[in-house]
Every structure is written in structure tokens, then in C-alpha cells.
Short mmCIF file of C-alpha atoms in Angstrom, two decimals:
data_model
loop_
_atom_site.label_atom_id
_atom_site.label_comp_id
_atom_site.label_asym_id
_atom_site.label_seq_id
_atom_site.Cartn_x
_atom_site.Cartn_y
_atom_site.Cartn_z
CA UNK F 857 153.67 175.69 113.56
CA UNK F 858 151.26 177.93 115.74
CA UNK F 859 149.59 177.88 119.25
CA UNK F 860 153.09 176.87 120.95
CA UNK F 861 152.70 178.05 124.21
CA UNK F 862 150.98 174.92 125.59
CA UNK F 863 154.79 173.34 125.09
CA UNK F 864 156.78 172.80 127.60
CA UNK F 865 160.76 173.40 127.97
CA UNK F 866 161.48 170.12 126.35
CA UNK F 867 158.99 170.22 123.35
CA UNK F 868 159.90 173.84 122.44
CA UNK F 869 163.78 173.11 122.28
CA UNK F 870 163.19 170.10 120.14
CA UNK F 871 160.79 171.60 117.78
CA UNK F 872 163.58 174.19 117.27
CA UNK F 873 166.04 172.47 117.19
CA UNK F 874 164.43 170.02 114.47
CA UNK F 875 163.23 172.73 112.36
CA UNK F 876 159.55 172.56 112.57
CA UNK F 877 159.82 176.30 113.99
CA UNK F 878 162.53 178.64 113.64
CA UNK F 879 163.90 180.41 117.30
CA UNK F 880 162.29 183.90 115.89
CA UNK F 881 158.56 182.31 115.36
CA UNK F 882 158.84 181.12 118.75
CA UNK F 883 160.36 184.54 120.06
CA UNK F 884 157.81 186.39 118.18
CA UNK F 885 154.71 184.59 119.64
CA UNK F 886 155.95 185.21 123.01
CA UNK F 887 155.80 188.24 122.79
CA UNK F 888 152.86 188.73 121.06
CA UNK F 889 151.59 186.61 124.12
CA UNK F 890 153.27 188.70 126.74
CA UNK F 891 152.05 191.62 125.05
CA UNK F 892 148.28 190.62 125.20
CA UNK F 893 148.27 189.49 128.47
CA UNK F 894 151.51 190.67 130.56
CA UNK F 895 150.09 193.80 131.95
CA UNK F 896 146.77 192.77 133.50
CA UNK F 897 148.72 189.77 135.24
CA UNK F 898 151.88 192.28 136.95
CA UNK F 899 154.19 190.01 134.92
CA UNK F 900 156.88 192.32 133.13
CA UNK F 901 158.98 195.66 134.79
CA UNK F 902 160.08 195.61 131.50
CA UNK F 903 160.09 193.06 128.20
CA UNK F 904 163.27 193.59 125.78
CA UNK F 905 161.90 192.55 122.51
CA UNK F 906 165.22 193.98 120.56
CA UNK F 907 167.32 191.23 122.64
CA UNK F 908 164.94 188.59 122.36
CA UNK F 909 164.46 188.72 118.48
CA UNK F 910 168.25 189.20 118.11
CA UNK F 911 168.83 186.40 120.33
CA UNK F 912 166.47 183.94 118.47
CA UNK F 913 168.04 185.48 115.20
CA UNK F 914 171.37 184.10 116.87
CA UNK F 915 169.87 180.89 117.48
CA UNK F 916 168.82 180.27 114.19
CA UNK F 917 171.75 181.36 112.34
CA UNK F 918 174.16 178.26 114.63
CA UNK F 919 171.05 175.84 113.89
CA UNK F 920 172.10 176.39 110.20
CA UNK F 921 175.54 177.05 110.58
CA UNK F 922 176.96 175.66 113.57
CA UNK F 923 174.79 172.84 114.95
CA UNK F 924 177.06 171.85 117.48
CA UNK F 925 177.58 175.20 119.06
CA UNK F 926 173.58 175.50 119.97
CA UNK F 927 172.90 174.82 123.58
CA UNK F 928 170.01 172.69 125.14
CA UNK F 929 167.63 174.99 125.54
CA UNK F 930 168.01 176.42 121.95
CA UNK F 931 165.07 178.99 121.31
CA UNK F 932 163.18 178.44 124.69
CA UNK F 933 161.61 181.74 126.14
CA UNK F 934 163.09 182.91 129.67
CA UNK F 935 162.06 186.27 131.13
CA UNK F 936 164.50 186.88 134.02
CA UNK F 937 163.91 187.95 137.21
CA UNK F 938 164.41 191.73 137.73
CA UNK F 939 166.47 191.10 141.03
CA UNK F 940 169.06 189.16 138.14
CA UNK F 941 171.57 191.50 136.37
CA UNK F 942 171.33 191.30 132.80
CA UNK F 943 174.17 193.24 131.07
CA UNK F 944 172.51 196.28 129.51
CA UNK F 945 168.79 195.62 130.99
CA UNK F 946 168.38 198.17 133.40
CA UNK F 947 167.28 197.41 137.22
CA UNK F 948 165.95 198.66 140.38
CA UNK F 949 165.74 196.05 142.40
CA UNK F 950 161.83 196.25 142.68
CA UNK F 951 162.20 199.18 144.35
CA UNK F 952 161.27 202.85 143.59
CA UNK F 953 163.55 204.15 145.84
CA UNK F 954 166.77 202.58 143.80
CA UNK F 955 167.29 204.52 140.72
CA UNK F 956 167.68 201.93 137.54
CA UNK F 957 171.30 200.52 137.34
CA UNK F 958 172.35 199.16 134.04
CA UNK F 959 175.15 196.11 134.49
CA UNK F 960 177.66 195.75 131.95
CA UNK F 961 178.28 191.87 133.22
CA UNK F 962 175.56 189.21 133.54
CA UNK F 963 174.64 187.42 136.66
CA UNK F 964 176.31 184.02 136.73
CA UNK F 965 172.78 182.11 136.12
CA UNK F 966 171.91 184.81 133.37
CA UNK F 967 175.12 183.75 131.61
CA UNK F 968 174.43 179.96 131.61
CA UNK F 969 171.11 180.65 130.26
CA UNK F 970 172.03 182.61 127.64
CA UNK F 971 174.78 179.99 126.84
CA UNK F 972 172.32 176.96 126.97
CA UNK F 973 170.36 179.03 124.23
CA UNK F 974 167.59 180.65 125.66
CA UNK F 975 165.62 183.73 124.55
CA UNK F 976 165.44 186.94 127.10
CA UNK F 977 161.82 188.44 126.41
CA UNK F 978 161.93 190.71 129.48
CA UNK F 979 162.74 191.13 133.56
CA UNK F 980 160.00 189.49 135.55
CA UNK F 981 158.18 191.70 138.68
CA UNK F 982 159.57 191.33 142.33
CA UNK F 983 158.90 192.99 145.39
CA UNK F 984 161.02 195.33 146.79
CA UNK F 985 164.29 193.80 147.24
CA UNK F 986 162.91 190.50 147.17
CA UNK F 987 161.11 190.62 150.44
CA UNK F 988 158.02 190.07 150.94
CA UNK F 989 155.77 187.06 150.19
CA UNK F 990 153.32 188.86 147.49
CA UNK F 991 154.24 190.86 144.53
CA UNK F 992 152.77 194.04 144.89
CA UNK F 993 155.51 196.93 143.28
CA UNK F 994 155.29 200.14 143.48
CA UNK F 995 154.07 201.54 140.11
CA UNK F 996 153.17 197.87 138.14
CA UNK F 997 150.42 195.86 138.95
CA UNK F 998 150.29 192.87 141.17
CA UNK F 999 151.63 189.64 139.84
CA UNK F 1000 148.16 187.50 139.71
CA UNK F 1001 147.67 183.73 139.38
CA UNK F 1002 145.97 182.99 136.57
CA UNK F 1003 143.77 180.73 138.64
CA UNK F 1004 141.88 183.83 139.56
CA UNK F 1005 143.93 187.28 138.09
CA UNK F 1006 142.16 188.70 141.73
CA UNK F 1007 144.72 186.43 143.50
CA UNK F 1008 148.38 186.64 144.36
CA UNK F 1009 151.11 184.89 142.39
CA UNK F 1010 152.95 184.60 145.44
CA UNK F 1011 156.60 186.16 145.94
CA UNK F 1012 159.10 186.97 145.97
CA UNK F 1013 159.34 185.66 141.98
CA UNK F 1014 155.48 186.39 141.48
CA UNK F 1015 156.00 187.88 137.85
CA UNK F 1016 158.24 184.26 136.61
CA UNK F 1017 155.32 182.62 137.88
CA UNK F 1018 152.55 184.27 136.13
CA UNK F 1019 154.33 184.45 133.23
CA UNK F 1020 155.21 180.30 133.27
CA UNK F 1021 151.33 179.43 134.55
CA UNK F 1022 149.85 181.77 131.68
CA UNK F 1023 151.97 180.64 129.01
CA UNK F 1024 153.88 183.44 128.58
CA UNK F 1025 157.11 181.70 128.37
CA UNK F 1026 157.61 177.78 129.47
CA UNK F 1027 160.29 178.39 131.92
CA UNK F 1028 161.60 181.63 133.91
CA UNK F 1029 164.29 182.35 136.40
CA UNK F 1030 163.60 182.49 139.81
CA UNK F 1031 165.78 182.93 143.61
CA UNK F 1032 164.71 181.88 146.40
CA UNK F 1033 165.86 183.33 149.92
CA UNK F 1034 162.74 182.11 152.18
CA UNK F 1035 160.74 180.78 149.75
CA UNK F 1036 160.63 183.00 146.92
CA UNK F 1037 160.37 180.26 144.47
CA UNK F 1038 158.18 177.53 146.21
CA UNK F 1039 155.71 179.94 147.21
CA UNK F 1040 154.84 181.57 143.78
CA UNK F 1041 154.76 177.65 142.30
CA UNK F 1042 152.20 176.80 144.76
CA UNK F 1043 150.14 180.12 143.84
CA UNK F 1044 150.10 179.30 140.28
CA UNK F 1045 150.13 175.60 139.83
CA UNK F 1046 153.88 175.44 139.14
CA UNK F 1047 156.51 173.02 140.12
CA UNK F 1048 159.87 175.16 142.02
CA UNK F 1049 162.63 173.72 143.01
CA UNK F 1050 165.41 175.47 145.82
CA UNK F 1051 168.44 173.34 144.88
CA UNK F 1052 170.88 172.71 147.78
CA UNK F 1053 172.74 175.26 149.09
CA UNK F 1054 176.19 176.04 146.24
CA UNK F 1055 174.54 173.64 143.82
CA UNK F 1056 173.66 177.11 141.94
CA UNK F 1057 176.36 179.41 141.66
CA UNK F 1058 176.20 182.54 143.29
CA UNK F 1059 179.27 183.97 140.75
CA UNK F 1060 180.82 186.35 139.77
CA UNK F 1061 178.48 188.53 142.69
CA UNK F 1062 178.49 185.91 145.46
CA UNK F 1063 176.31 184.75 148.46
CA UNK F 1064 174.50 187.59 150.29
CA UNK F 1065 174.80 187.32 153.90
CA UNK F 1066 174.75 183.18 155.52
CA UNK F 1067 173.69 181.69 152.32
CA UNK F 1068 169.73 181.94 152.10
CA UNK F 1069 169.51 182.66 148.78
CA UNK F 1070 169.25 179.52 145.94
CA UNK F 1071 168.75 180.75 142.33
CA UNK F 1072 166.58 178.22 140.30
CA UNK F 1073 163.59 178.37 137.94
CA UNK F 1074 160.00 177.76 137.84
CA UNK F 1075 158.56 175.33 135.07
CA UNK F 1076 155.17 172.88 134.76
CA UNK F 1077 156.50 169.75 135.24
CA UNK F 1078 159.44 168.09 137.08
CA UNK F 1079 161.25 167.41 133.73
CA UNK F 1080 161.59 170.61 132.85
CA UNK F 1081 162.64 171.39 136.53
CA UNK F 1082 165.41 168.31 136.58
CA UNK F 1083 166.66 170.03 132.72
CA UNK F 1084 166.84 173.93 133.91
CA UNK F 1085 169.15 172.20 137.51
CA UNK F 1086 171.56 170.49 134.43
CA UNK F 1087 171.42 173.77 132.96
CA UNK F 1088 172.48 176.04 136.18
CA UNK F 1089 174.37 173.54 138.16
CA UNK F 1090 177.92 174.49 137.04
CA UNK F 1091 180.80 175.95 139.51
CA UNK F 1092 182.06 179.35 139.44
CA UNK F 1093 185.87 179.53 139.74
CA UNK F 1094 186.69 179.81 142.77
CA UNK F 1095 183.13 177.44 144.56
CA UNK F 1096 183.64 175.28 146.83
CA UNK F 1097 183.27 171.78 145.00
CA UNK F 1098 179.35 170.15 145.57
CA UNK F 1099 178.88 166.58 144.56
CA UNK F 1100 176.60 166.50 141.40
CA UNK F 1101 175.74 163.24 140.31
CA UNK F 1102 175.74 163.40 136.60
CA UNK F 1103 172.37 164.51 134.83
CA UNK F 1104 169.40 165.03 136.97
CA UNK F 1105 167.53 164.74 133.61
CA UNK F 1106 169.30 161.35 133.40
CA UNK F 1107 168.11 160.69 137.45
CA UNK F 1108 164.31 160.81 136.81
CA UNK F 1109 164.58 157.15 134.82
CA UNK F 1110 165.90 155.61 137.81
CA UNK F 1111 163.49 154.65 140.76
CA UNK F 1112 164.28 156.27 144.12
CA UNK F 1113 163.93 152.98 145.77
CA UNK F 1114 161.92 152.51 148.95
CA UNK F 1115 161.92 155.81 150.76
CA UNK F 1116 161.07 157.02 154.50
CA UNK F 1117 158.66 159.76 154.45
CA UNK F 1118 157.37 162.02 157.31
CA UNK F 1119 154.40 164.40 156.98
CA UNK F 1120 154.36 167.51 159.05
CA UNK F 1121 150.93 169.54 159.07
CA UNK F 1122 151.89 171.29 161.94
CA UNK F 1123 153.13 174.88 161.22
CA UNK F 1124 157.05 175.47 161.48
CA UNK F 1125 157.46 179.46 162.29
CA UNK F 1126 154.10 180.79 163.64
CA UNK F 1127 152.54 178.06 165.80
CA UNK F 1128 148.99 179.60 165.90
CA UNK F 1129 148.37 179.87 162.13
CA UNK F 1130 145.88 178.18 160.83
CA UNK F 1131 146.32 176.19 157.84
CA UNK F 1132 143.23 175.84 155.57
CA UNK F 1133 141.39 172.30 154.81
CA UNK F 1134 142.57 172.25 151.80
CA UNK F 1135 146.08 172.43 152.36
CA UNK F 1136 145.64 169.29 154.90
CA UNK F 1137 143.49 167.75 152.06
CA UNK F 1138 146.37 168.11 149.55
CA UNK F 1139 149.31 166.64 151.99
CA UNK F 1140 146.63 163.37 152.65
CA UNK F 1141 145.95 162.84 149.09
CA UNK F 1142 150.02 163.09 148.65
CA UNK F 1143 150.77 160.72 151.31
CA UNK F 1144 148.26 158.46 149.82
CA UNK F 1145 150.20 158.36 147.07
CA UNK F 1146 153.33 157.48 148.51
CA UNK F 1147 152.44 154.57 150.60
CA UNK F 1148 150.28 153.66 146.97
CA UNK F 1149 153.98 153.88 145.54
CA UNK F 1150 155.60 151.66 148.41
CA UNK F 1151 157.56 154.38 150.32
CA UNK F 1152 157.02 154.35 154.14
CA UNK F 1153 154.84 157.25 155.30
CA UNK F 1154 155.08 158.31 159.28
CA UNK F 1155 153.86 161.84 161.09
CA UNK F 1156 156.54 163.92 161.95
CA UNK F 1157 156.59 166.71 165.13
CA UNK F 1158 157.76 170.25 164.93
CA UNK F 1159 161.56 170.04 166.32
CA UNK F 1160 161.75 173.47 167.55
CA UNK F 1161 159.32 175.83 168.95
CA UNK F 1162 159.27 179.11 167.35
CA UNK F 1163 161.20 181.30 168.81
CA UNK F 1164 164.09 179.43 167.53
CA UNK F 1165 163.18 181.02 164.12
CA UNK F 1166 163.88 184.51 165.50
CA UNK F 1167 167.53 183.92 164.02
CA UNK F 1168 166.48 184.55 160.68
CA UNK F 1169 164.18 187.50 161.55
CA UNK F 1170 167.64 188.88 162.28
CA UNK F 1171 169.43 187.74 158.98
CA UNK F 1172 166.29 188.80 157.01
CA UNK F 1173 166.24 192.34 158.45
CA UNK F 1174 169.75 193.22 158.08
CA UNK F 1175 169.95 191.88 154.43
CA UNK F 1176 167.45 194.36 153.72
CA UNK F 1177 169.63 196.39 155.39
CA UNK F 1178 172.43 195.74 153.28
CA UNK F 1179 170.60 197.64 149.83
CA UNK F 1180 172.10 200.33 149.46
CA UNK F 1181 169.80 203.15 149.54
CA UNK F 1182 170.66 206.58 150.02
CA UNK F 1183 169.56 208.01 152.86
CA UNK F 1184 167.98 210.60 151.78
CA UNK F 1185 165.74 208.29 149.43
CA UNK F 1186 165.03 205.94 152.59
CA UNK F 1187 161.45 207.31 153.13
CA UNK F 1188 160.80 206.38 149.43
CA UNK F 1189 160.99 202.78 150.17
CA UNK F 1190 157.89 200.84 151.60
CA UNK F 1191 156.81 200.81 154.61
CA UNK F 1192 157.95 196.97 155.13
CA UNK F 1193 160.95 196.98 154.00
CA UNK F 1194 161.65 200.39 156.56
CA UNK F 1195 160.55 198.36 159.36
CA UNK F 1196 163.09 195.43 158.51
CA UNK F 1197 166.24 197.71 158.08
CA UNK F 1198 165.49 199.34 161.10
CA UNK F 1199 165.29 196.32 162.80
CA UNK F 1200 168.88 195.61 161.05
CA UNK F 1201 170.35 198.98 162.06
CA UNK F 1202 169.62 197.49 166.27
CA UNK F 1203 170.98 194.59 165.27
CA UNK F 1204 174.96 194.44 166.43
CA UNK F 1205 177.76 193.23 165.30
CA UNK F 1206 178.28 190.72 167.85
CA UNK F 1207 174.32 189.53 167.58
CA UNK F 1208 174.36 189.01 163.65
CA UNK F 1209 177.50 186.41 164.25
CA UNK F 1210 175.24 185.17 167.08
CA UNK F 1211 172.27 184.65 164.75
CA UNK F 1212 174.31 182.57 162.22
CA UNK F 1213 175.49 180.70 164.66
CA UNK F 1214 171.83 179.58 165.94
CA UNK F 1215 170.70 179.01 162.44
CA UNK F 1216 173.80 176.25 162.44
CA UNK F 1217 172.67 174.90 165.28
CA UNK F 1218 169.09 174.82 164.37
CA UNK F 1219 170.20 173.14 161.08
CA UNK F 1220 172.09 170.43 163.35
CA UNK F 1221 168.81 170.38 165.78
CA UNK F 1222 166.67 169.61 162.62
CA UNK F 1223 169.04 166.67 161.38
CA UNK F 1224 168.87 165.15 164.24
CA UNK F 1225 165.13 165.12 165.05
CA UNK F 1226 164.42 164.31 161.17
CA UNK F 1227 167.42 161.89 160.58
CA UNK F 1228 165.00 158.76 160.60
CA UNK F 1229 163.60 160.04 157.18
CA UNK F 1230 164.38 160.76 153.52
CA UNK F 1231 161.78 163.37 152.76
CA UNK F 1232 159.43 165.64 155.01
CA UNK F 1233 156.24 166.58 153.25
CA UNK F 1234 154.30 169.82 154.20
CA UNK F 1235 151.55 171.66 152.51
CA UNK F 1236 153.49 174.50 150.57
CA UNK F 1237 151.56 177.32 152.06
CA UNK F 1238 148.68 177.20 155.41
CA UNK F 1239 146.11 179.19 153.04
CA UNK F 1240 144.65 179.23 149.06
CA UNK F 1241 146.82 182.44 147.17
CA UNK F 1242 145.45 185.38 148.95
CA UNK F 1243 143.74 188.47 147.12
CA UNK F 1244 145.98 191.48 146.41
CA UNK F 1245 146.43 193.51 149.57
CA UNK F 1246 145.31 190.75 151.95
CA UNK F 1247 148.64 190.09 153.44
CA UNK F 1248 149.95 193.14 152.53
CA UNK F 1249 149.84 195.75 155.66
CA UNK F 1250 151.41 199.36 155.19
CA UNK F 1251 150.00 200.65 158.17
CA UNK F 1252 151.85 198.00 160.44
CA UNK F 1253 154.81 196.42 158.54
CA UNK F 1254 155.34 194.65 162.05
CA UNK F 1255 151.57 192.49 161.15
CA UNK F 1256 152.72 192.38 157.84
CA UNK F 1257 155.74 190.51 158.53
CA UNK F 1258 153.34 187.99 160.86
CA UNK F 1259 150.68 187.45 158.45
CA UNK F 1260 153.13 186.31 155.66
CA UNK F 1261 155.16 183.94 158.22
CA UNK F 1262 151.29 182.98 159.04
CA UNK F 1263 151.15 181.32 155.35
CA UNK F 1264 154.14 180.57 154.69
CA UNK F 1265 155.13 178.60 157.98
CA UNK F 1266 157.16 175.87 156.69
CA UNK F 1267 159.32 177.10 153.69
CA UNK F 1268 162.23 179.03 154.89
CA UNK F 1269 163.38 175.84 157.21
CA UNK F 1270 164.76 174.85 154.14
CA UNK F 1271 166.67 177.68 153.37
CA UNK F 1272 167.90 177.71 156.63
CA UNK F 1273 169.85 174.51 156.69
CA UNK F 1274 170.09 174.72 153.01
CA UNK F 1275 168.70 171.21 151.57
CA UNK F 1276 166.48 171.23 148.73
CA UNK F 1277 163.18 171.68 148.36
CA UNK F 1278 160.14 171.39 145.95
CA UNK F 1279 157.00 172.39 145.50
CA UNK F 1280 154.86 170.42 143.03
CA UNK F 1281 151.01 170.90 141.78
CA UNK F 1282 149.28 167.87 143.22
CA UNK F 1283 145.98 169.33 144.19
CA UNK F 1284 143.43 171.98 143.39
CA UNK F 1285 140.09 172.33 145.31
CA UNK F 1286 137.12 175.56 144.43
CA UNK F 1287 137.58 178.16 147.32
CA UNK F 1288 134.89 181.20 147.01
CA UNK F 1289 133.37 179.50 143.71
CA UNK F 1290 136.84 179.29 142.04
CA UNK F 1291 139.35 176.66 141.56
CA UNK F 1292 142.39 177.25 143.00
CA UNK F 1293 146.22 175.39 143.68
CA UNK F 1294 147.36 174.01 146.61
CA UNK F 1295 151.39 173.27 146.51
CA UNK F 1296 152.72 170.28 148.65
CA UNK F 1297 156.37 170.89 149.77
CA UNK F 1298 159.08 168.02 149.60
CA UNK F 1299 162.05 168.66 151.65
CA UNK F 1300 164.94 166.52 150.92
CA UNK F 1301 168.68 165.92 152.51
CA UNK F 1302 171.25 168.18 151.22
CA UNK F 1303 173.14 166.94 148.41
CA UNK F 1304 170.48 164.59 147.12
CA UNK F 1305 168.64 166.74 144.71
CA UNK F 1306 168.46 164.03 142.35
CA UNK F 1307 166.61 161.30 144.52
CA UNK F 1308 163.93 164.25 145.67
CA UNK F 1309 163.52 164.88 142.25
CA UNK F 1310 163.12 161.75 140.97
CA UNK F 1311 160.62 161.07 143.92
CA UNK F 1312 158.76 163.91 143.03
CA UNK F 1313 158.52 162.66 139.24
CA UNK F 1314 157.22 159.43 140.82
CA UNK F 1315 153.97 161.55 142.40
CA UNK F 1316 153.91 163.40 139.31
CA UNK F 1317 153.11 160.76 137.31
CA UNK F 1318 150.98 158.18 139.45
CA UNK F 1319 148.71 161.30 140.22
CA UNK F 1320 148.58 163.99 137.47
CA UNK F 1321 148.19 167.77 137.97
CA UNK F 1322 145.52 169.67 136.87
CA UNK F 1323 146.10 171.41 133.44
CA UNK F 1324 146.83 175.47 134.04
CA UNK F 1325 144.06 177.68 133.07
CA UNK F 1326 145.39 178.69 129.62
CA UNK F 1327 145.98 174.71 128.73
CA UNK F 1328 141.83 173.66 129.18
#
């Protein structure tokens, strides 16, 4: 069997598991395909063909030996993102001021996807630390869209999503503290999901700071999505117990029922940004299709102004804060994430407790001016995936920091109260002669992963996306 990168997570892991291609064909063409065309997207810091073909070899030998004991992604490609420790893979943390630290334990989500069978063909790019909205790292190329390799694939998991939109593997880890997987999805043509808050296990390491952080995974179609959540959606000794009902595989049969949707256009964190006509174009066409599907469609208003979001400029600065970088390495790191920490070092004690706080009550605030619907739909991001260096400002981090909250104005809301979120593919529209994405974003109540993702199979299916680049 050949040309087996147009399958998706499903398709791969059956045609493994079935015997029409062994776990090391499938390993091998990956990275034949990373290879060719990982560098001159920014996917890989680094691939790890010795794992991945001794992985697959793994695979193959339980297929034959010990059917029972191969997991249900048997064979499937997953890069993981370098921000993930991966016990022996060394990491920096997307940052050249870190030196490379080897783990000799796996990150709890790195564990259940080696368990569920996967292959490890490499560590996908990041930012430094994880915080900015574009992937530019020091040293590596930018991670580009394949919609236009000029483009950003977003951030802060820009090299998972290059590497899922151009083939390079059907599925790829992801974590998502203000958007980090959303964002990317929306950049490439992806669908990224931020599960509720615990849903994904932050073991053995746990939560950084007030819980922004989800880990997930970007795929190209809900399925896949609903799969990867069955995959990663398992306590750590010790969690505190979220409901999980059954298999959100399983979920996607069943209708959501009759649903109350409300559309927000208006942007959430930076009030003055403008959001591009094609991002309104893709939120109408969506909310076309919901009242087509029966669900009640209403406009929503902003329920805060925004300096009620100036809580989590406080959390975000002193997590970045919280690397630990030596200080005589500190000027090594960009100028970005040297503006944030020193906006952590002035923030006290007494004022972080004080930001938490406020983010509680802004969750509350948001329940109870959005309690009369199921779902809020937003465009994913205000503008089309910027070109490299665009957002990107070294020579004021301070504008830097605006113009990303400037595109990405309704994402982190999400990861503030800590209810999912997805981003799905619905529309694509030529900006500057070139076809691009434009992500919608479906916000759901925490706890019911399964009905937004079930909803969001719905759209899926009554309006199609447009096939990736590499599938035309």
C-alpha cells in the first residue's frame, strides 16, 4: 500500500491493524515525508527516526504475536510537541536560552500515546516557552501553513499543525494555554479541540499556575479529534474525578438535540481590533448552518469590557516567569518573553492571588451573562494567518503582546473559565490571490465535551471543509 498520508487517524490504524500495511511501511513513509518537506515548513526541532522505526517494529511484532495487547491507535504517526517530555528526547523548551534537558520519565499524555500505539517520528516546533501566538524559534524556521508556506501556522503548537495540514503525520500533540491549539487549527485548516479543564491529565508534572493549560491534539476531522479525547482522557492518581461520559467516539452517533446558539463577532480582549470580512463571512455561513440544522441561533454581547482581561496578563507574565532560566542566560531569551517576566517579577505575592481570584469571578460573570445558551460561536481568529514577522515585534515586545491579543481576541476566554473549545475548518476565502482558512470557534459548557463535539460533527458534515493543500 503507498501514498498513505491522505489517511486519516482512523484509516491508518485500521489498515494496520488489518494487515494491508505493516506499522514500519507506515513509519517509514513518514519520514520519508517529513524528511522532504519538514524543514521548509519549521515543522521538526528534531525527528527521532531510531524510536519511531523501533516503535513500529514493536507494533508489528504484538499485531503478530499479541493482538490483544495493541492499542487503538496501533501504527499511527504522532510527532510530539517539544514543550512535552519524552523520556530520552532531549528539550529546550523552544528556547535558546534553556540548555537541552533529557527526561528519563514521559509526560503523562506522551505515555498514553505511546500506550494506545502510536509512532514518535520527532518533537514538533514551539515558541519560546509556549508564548507567543506565531512560531518563529530561534535557530529553525517558522512553522508555515501550507495554505501559503509565506504564512504563519499559528502558535503556540505551529510545528503539530504543519506537520498534520501537510501530511506529515495524521495526528500530533498539542497544549493549549490561551489558545495554542485553536489558533494553529484555524491557520492550517485543522480541527483543535481544548478539552475541559482536568479532562486531560496534567500527571505525573501537574497544572502550571491556575490551570490554563489543556493538552490535546490537532487532527482533520472531528472523528479523529473525538478518538485522540478517548485516547488522553484518563485520570492520573491522585485527579480530582471529572465526569466522562463513556466514548466520545461513541457520542458523535447520537444527535445533540435542539441546541441554543449565540454568535459573538464582537472582539473579547482588545475592543478596537478589527476582525477581517472574512472571518465575519465564515461565522454567517456557520450560523446558517445551524439554524439549517434546527438549533436556535441568537447574537450574543461582550460580557465584560476589557480591562477585565488584565487578570490573565498577570498569570501569563509570571508563568513565563516561572522557567527557570539562569540569570545569567536571561538576555539570551527573546525580547517578548523578557518583557513578560519582568512584568512577573512586579507582580506581588498578594496581586497574583488577586488575579486568580478575578479570573473566578470573570468565569462566574461569563456564566451568568451566557447561561441562556449551549454554545457561543466566534470566528477563531479577527485576521487570515499572518506572514512571518507580521505580528512578531522585537523592538517593542509591549506591541507585540497587543497585536497578537489583536487576532486572537476571543480564544483565551475559554481557557480562562476552562470549558471546551473547538476550532473547526468551515471556510476558506482567496486573500492577496491565495486561498486561505478561516477557523470558527465553538465554545461549549464545561463538562460537556461530548455534546460540543458531536455538534461540531453535525456542521462538519452538512457543510464539508475544503480538502488541505497536499489532499487536491
Amino acid at each position: 500500500m503507498s501514498g498513505l498520508s491522505p489517511l486519516g487517524v482512523r484509516d491508518l490504524a485500521a489498515a494496520v491493524r488489518s494487515g494491508e500495511v505493516s506499522a514500519v511501511e507506515v513509519a517509514e513513509e513518514a519520514l520519508a515525508r517529513g524528511e522532504q518537506l519538514g524543514t521548509a515548513l519549521g515543522v521538526f526541532v528534531e525527528t527521532t527516526p531510531d524510536l519511531a522505526l523501533r516503535q513500529a517494529a514493536e507494533t508489528d511484532r504484538r499485531l503478530r504475536t499479541e493482538p490483544d495487547r495493541v492499542g487503538p491507535l496501533a501504527g499511527v504517526p504522532c510527532p510530539v510537541k517539544t514543550l512535552s517530555r519524552v523520556a530520552g528526547v532531549a528539550t529546550h523548551g523552544g528556547s535558546g536560552a534553556l540548555d537541552p534537558v533529557v527526561p528519563d520519565v514521559d509526560d503523562g499524555v506522551v505515555t498514553l500515546l505511546r500506550e494506545a500505539g502510536t509512532t514518535m517520528t520527532g518533537t514538533t516546533s514551539a515558541p519560546e516557552l509556549g508564548l507567543p501566538c506565531y512560531t518563529e524559534p530561534e535557530g529553525l524556521p517558522p512553522a508555515a501553513t501550507p495554505w501559503d508556506p509565506d504564512r504563519s501556522a499559528g502558535g503556540s503548537s505551529g510545528g503539530a499543525a504543519a506537520a498534520v495540514a501537510a501530511g506529515l503525520a495524521p495526528v500530533a500533540s498539542a497544549s493549549d494555554g490561551g489558545g495554542s491549539i485553536r489558533i494553529p487549527a484555524a491557520c492550517c485548516g485543522l480541527v483543535g479541540l481544548k478539552p475541559t479543564r482536568g479532562l486531560v491529565s496534567a500527571g505525573p508534572w501537574g497544572q502550571p499556575g491556575p490551570g490554563l493549560v489543556s493538552q490535546g491534539a490537532l487532527t482533520r476531522d472531528v472523528a479523529d479529534t473525538a478518538l485522540l479525547l478517548d485516547v488522553l482522557a484518563h485520570p492520573w492518581p491522585g485527579d480530582a474525578p471529572v465526569g466522562r461520559p463513556g466514548s466520545f467516539l461513541a457520542a458523535l452517533q447520537r444527535p445533540p438535540g435542539r441546541l441554543r446558539v449565540g454568535v459573538l463577532t464582537e472582539p473579547l480582549i482588545a475592543a478596537d481590533a478589527p476582525v477581517h470580512p472574512g472571518a465575519l463571512r465564515a461565522v454567517a455561513r456557520t450560523a446558517a448552518s445551524l439554524e439549517a440544522l434546527g438549533h436556535s441561533v441568537e447574537p450574543l454581547t461582550r460580557p465584560f469590557g476589557p480591562e477585565a482581561w488584565l487578570p490573565f496578563r498577570a498569570l501569563w507574565a509570571v508563568g513565563a516567569l516561572s522557567a527557570p532560566v539562569p540569570a545569567d542566560r536571561e538576555h539570551l531569551l527573546r525580547p517578548l518573553t523578557r518583557w513578560l517576566r519582568g512584568l512577573g517579577r512586579e507582580v506581588a505575592g498578594l496581586e497574583y492571588a488577586e488575579a486568580v481570584r478575578a479570573t473566578q469571578v470573570l468565569t462566574q460573570q461569563v456564566g451568568t451573562a451566557w447561561q441562556h445558551v449551549d454554545v457561543v460561536l466566534t470566528p477563531t481568529l479577527a485576521q487570515p494567518p499572518w506572514r512571518h514577522g507580521e505580528v512578531r515585534d522585537d523592538d517593542d515586545p509591549a506591541a507585540d503582546f497587543l497585536a497578537q491579543t489583536a487576532v486572537t481576541p476571543w480564544s483565551s476566554v475559554w481557557n480562562i473559565t476552562g470549558a471546551p473549545s473547538i476550532s473547526l475548518p468551515l471556510h476558506t476565502e482567496v486573500v492577496d490571490g491565495v486561498r486561505l482558512p478561516f477557523g470558527v470557534l465553538l465554545g461549549g459548557r464545561a463538562g460537556r465535551d461530548a455534546e460540543l463535539l458531536a455538534l461540531a460533527a453535525q456542521l462538519e458534515q452538512a457543510d464539508p471543509p475544503e480538502p488541505l493543500p497536499f489532499l487536491r
